[in-house]
PDB file of C-alpha atoms in Angstrom:
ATOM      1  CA  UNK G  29      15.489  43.044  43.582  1.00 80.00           C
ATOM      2  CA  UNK G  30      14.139  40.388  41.036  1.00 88.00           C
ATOM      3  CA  UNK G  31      12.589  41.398  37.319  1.00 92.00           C
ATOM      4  CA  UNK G  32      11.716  40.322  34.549  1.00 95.00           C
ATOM      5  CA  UNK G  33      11.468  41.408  30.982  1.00 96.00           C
ATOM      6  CA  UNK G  34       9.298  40.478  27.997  1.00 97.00           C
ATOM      7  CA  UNK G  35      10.304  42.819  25.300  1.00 96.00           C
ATOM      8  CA  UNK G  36       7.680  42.210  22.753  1.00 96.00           C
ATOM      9  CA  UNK G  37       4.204  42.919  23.391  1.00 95.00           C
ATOM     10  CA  UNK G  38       3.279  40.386  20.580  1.00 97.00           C
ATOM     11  CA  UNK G  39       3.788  38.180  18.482  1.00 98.00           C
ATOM     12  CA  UNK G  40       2.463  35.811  15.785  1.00 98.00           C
ATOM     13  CA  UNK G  41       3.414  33.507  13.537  1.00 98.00           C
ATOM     14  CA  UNK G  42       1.736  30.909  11.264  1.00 98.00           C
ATOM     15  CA  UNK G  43      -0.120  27.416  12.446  1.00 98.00           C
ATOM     16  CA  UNK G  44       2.817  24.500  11.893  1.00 97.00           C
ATOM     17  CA  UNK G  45       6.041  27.259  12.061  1.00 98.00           C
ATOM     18  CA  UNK G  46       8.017  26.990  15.096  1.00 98.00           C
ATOM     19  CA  UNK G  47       7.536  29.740  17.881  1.00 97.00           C
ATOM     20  CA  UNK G  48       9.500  32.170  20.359  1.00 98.00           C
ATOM     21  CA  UNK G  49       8.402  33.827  23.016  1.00 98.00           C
ATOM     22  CA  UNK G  50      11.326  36.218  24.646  1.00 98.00           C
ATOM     23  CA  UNK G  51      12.041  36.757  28.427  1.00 98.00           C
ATOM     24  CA  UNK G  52      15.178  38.404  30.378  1.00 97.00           C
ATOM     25  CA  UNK G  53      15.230  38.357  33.801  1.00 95.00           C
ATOM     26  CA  UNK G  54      17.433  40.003  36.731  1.00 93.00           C
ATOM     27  CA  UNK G  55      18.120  38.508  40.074  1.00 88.00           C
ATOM     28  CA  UNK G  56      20.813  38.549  42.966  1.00 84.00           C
ATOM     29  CA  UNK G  57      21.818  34.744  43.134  1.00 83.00           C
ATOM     30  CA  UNK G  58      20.481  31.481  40.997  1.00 84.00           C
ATOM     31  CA  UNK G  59      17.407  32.194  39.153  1.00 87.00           C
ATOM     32  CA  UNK G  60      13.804  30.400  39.635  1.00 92.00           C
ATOM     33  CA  UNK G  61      12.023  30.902  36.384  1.00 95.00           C
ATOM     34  CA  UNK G  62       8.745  30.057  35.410  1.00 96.00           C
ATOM     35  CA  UNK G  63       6.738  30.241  32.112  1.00 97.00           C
ATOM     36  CA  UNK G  64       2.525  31.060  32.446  1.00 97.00           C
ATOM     37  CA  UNK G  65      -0.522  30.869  29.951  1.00 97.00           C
ATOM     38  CA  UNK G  66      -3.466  33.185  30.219  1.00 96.00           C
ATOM     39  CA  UNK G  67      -6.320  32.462  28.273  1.00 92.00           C
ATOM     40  CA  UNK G  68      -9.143  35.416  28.138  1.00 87.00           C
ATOM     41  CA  UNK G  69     -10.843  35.884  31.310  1.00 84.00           C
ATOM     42  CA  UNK G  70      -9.196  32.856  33.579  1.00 87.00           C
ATOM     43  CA  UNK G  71      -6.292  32.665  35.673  1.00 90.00           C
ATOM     44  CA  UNK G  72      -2.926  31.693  35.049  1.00 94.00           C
ATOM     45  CA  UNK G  73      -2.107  28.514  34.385  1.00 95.00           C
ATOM     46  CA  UNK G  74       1.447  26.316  35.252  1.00 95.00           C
ATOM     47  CA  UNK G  75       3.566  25.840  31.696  1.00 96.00           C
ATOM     48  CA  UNK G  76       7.127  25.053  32.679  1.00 95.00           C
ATOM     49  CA  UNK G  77       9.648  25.949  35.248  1.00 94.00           C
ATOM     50  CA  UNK G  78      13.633  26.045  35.545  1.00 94.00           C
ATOM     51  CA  UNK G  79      14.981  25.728  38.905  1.00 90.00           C
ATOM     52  CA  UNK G  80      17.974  23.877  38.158  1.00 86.00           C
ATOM     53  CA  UNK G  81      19.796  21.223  35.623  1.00 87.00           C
ATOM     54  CA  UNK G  82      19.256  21.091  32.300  1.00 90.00           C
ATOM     55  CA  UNK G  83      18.913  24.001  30.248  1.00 93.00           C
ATOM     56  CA  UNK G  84      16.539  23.325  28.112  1.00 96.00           C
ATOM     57  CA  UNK G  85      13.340  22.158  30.490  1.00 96.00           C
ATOM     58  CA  UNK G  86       9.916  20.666  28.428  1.00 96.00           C
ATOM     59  CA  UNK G  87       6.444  21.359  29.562  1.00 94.00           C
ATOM     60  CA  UNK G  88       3.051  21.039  29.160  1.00 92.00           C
ATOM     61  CA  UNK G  89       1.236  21.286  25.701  1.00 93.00           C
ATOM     62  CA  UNK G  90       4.886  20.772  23.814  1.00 95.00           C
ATOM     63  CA  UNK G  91       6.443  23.540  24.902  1.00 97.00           C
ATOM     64  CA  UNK G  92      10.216  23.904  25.835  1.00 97.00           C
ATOM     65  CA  UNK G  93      12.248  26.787  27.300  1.00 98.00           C
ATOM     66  CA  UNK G  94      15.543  27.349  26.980  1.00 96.00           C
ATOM     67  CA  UNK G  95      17.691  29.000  30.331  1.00 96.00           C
ATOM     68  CA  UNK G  96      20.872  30.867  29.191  1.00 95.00           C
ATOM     69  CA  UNK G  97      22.480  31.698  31.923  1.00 93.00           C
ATOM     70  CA  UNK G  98      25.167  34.239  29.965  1.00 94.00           C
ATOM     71  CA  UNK G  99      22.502  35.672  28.365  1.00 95.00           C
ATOM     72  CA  UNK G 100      20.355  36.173  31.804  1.00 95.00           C
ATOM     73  CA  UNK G 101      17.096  34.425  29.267  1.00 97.00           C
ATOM     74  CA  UNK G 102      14.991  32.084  29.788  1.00 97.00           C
ATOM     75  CA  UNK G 103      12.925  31.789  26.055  1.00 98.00           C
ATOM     76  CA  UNK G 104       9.691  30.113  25.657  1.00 98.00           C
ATOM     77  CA  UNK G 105       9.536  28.066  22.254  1.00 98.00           C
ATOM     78  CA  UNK G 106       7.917  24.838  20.791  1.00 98.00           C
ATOM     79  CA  UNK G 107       8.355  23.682  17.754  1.00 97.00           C
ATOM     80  CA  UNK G 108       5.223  23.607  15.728  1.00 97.00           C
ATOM     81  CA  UNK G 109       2.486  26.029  16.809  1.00 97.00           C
ATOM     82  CA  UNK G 110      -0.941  25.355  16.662  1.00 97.00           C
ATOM     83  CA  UNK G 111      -3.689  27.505  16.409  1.00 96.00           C
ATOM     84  CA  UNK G 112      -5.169  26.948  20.051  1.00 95.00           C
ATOM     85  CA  UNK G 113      -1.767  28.520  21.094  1.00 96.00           C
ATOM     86  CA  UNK G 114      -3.228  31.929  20.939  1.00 96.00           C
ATOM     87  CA  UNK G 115      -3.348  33.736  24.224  1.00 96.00           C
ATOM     88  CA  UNK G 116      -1.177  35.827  27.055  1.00 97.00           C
ATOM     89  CA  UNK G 117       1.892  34.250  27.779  1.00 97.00           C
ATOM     90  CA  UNK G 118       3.936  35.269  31.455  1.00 97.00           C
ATOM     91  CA  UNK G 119       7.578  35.309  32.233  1.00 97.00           C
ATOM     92  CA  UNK G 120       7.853  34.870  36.204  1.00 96.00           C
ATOM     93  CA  UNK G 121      11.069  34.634  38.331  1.00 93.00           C
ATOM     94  CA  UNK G 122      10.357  33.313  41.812  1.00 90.00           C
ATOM     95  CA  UNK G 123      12.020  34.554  45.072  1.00 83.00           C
ATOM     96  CA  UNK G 124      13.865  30.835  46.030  1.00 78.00           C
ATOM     97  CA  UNK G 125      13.909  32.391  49.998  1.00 77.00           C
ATOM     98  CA  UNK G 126      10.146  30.616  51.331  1.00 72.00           C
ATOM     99  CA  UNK G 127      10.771  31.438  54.803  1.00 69.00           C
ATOM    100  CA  UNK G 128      11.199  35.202  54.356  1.00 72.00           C
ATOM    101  CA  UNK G 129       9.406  35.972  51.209  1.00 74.00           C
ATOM    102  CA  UNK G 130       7.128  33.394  50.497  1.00 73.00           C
ATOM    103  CA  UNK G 131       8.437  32.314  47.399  1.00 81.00           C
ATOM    104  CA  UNK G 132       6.927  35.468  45.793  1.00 87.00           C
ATOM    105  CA  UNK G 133       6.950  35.898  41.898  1.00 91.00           C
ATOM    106  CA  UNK G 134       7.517  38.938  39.699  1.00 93.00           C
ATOM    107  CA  UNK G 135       5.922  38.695  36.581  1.00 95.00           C
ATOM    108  CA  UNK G 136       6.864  40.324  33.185  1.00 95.00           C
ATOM    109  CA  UNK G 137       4.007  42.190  31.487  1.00 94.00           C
ATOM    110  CA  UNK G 138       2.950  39.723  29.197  1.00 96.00           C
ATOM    111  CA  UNK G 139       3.218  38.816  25.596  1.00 97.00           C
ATOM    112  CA  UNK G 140      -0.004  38.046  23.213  1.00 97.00           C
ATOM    113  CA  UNK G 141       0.965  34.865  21.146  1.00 97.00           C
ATOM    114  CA  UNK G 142      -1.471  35.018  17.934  1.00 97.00           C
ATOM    115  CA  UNK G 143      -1.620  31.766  15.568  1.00 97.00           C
ATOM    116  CA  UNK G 144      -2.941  32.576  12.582  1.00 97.00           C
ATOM    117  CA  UNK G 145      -4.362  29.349  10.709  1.00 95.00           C
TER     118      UNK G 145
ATOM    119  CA  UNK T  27     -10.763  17.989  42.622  1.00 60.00           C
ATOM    120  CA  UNK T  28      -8.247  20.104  44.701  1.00 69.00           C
ATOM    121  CA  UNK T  29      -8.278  23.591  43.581  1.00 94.00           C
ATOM    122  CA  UNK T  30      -8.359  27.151  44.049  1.00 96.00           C
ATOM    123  CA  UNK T  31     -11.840  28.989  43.798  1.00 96.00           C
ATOM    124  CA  UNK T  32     -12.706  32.822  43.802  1.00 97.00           C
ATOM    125  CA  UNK T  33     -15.524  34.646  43.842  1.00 95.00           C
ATOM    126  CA  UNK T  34     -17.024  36.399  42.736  1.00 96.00           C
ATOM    127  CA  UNK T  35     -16.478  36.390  39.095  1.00 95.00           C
ATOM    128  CA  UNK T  36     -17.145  39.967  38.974  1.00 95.00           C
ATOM    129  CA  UNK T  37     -17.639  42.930  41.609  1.00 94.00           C
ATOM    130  CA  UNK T  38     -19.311  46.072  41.044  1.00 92.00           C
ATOM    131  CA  UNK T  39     -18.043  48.910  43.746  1.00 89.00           C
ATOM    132  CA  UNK T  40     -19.957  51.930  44.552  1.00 89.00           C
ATOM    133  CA  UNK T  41     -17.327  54.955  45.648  1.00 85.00           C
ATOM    134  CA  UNK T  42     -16.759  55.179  49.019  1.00 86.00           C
ATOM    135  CA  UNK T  43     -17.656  51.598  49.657  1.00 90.00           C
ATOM    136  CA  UNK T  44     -15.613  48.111  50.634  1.00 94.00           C
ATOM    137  CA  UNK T  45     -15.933  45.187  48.905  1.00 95.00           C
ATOM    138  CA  UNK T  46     -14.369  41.852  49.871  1.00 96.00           C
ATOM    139  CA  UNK T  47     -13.041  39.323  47.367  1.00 97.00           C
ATOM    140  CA  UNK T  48     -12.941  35.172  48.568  1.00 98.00           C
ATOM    141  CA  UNK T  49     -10.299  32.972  48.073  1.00 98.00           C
ATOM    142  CA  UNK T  50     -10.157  29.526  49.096  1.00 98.00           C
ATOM    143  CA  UNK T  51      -8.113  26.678  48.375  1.00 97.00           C
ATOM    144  CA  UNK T  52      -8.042  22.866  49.488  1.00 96.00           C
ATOM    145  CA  UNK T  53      -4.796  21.926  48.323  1.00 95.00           C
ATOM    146  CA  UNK T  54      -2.967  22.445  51.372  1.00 94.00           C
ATOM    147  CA  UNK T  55      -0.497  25.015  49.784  1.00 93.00           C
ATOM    148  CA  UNK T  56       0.997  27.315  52.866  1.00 92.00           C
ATOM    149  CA  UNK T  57       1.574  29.948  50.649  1.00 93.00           C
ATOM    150  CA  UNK T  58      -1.023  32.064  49.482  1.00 95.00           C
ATOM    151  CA  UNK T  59      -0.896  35.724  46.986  1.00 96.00           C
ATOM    152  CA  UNK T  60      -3.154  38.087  45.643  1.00 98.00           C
ATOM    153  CA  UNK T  61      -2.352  40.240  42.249  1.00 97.00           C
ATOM    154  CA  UNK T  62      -3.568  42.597  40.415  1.00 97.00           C
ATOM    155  CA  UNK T  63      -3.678  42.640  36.403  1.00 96.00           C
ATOM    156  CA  UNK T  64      -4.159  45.696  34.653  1.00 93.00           C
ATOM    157  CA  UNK T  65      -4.023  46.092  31.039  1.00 83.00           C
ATOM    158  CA  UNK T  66      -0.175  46.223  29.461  1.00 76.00           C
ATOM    159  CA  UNK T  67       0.567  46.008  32.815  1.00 79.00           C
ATOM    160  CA  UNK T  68       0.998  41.984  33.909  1.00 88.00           C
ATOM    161  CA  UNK T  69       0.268  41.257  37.382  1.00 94.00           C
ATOM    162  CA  UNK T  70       1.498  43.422  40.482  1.00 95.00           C
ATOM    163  CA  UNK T  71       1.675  42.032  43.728  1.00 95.00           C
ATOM    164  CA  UNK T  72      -1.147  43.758  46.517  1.00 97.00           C
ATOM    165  CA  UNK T  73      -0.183  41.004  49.352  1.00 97.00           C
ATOM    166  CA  UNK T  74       1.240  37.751  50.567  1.00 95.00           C
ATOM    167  CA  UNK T  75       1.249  34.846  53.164  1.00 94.00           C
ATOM    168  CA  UNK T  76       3.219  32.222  54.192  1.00 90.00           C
ATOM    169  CA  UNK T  77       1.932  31.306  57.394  1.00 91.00           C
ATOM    170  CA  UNK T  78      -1.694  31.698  58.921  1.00 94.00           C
ATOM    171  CA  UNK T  79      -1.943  34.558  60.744  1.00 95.00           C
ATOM    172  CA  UNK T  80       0.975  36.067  59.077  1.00 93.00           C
ATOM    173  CA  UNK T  81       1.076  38.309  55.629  1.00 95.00           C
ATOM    174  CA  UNK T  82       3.413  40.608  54.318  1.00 94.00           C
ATOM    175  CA  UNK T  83       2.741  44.087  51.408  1.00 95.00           C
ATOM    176  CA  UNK T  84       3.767  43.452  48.469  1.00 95.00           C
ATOM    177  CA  UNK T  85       4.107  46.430  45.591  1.00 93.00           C
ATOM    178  CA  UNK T  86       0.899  48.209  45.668  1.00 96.00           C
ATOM    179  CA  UNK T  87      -0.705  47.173  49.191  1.00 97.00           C
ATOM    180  CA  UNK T  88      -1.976  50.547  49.286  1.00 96.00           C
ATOM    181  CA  UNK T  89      -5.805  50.721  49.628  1.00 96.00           C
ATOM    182  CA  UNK T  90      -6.029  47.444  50.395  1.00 97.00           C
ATOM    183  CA  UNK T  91      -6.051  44.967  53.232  1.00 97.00           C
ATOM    184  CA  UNK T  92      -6.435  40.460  53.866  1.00 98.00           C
ATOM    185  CA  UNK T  93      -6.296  38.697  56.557  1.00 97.00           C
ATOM    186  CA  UNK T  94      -5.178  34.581  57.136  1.00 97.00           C
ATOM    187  CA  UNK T  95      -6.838  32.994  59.859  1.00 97.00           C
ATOM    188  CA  UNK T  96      -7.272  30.003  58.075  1.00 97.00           C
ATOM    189  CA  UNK T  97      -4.767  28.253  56.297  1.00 96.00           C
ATOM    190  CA  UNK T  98      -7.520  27.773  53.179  1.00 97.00           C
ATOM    191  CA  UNK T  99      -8.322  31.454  53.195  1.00 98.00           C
ATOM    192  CA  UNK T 100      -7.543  34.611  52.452  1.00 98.00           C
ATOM    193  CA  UNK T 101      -9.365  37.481  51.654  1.00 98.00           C
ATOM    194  CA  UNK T 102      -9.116  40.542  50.117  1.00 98.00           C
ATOM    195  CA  UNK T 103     -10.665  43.809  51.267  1.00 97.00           C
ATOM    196  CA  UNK T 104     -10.650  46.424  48.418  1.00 96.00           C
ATOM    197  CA  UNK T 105     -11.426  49.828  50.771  1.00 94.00           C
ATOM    198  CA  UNK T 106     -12.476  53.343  49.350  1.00 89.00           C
ATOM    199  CA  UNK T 107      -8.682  54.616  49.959  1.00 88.00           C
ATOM    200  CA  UNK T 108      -8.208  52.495  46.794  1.00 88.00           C
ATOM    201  CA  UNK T 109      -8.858  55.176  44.297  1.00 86.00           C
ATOM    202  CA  UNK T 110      -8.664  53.225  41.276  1.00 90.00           C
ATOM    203  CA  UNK T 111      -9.748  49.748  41.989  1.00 92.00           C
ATOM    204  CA  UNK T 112     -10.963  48.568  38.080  1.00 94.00           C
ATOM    205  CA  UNK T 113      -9.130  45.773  38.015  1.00 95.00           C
ATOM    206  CA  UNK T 114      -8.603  41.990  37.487  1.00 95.00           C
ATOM    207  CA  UNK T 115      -8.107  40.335  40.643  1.00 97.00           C
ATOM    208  CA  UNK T 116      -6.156  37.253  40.808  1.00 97.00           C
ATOM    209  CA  UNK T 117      -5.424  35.064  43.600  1.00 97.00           C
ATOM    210  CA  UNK T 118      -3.008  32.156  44.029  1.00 96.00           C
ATOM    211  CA  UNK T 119      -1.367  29.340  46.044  1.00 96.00           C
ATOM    212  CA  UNK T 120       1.693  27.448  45.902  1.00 92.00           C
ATOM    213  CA  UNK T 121       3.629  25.127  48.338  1.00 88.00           C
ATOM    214  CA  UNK T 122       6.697  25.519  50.491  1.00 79.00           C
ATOM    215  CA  UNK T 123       9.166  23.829  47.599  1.00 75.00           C
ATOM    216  CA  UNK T 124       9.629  25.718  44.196  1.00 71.00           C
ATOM    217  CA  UNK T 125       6.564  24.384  42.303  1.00 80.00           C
ATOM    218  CA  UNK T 126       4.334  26.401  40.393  1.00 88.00           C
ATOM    219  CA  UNK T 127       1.591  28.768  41.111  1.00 93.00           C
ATOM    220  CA  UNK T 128      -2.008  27.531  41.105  1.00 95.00           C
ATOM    221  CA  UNK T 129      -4.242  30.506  40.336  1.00 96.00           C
ATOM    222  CA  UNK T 130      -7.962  31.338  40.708  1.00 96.00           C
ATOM    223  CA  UNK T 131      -9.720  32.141  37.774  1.00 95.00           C
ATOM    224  CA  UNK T 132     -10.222  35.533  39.340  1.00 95.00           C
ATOM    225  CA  UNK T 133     -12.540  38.647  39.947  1.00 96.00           C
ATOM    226  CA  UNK T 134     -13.200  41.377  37.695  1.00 95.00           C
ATOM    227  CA  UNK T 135     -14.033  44.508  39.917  1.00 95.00           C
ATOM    228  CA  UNK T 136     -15.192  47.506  38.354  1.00 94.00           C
ATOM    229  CA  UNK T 137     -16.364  50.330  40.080  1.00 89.00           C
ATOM    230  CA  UNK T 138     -19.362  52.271  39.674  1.00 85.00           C
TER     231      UNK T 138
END
């Protein structure tokens, strides 16, 4: 079985500091990780994924994540936050087996980035 | 613009009573899930497809049931053996390779 883990419900750090945003995960095989933003009331949107290659993967908005595979983590970060950073963030870990499962995701539980100005 | 819609944007669900929630998307993903979000909770899988006419449980398919006769579609019935349906409902595609999910912007159910 797959899972992830976000260990801290929130965080928040000051506009222009640099930001983390933690995730484990668990799986049985290579590891298909994916980062999500939730802002209030919407869906889910598409940040950044790791599938394979380079550990450190960049994505939309300026954010980066870092895959450790030792460490079983897969971090969300970018360098200089900005206020309009504040919302939900998702750790995901996607089943890689389409033709049985879909591709399903598990998703952590979430962690609320605030920005304060 | 190719996209995932649901509707509607919120529910409100007598007890005892079915509701249905639409999902629809024109992006010719095969792959299509539902979840549920609940407060401090994330997002729990209810079901999935791969395939029209074809969908498998996921976590908490209890209460609940969809159907895929179209590859576009797929619905979600929310019945009365759902005894605690106050939820977000979220609904999403995604294509055969390892992309990313694209999600509706979901349906806030509450019952009444």
């Amino acid at each position: 079985a797959q899972s992830v883990a976000q260990p801290e419900d929130q965080v928040n750090v000051a506009e222009g500091n640099p930001l983390t945003v933690k995730c484990t995960y668990s799986v049985s095989g290579n590891p298909y990780l994916f980062w999500y933003v939730q802002y209030p009331n919407r869906g889910l949107q598409f940040l950044l994924k790791y599938i394979t290659g380079d550990n450190l993967v960049k994505g939309s908005y300026g954010f980066e994540a870092e895959f450790n595979k030792s460490q079983t983590s897969f971090h969300l970060k970018k360098p200089s936050a900005l206020v309009s950073d504040s919302a939900l963030y998702f750790c995901a870990v996607r089943d890689p087996f389409f033709n049985t499962n879909a591709g399903k995701s598990t998703f952590g539980d979430g962690t609320t980035l605030t920005v304060k100005p | 613009d190719g996209g995932i819609t649901q509707s509607p944007k919120y529910l409100f669900r007598k007890e005892g009573q079915n509701v249905t929630l639409s999902c629809e998307q024109n992006l010719n993903h095969d792959a299509m899930y539902w979840y549920r979000q609940d407060p401090g909770q994330g997002l729990r899988l209810i079901y999935y497809s791969q395939i029209v006419n074809d969908f498998q449980k996921g976590d908490i398919a209890e209460g609940y049931s969809v159907s895929r006769e179209k590859k576009e579609s797929f619905p979600l019935t929310v019945t009365s053996a759902q005894k605690n349906p106050t939820a977000f409902y979220l609904c999403a595609s995604s294509p055969k390779d390892n992309y990313g999910y694209t999600f509706g912007s979901g349906t806030r159910l509450t019952v009444v």
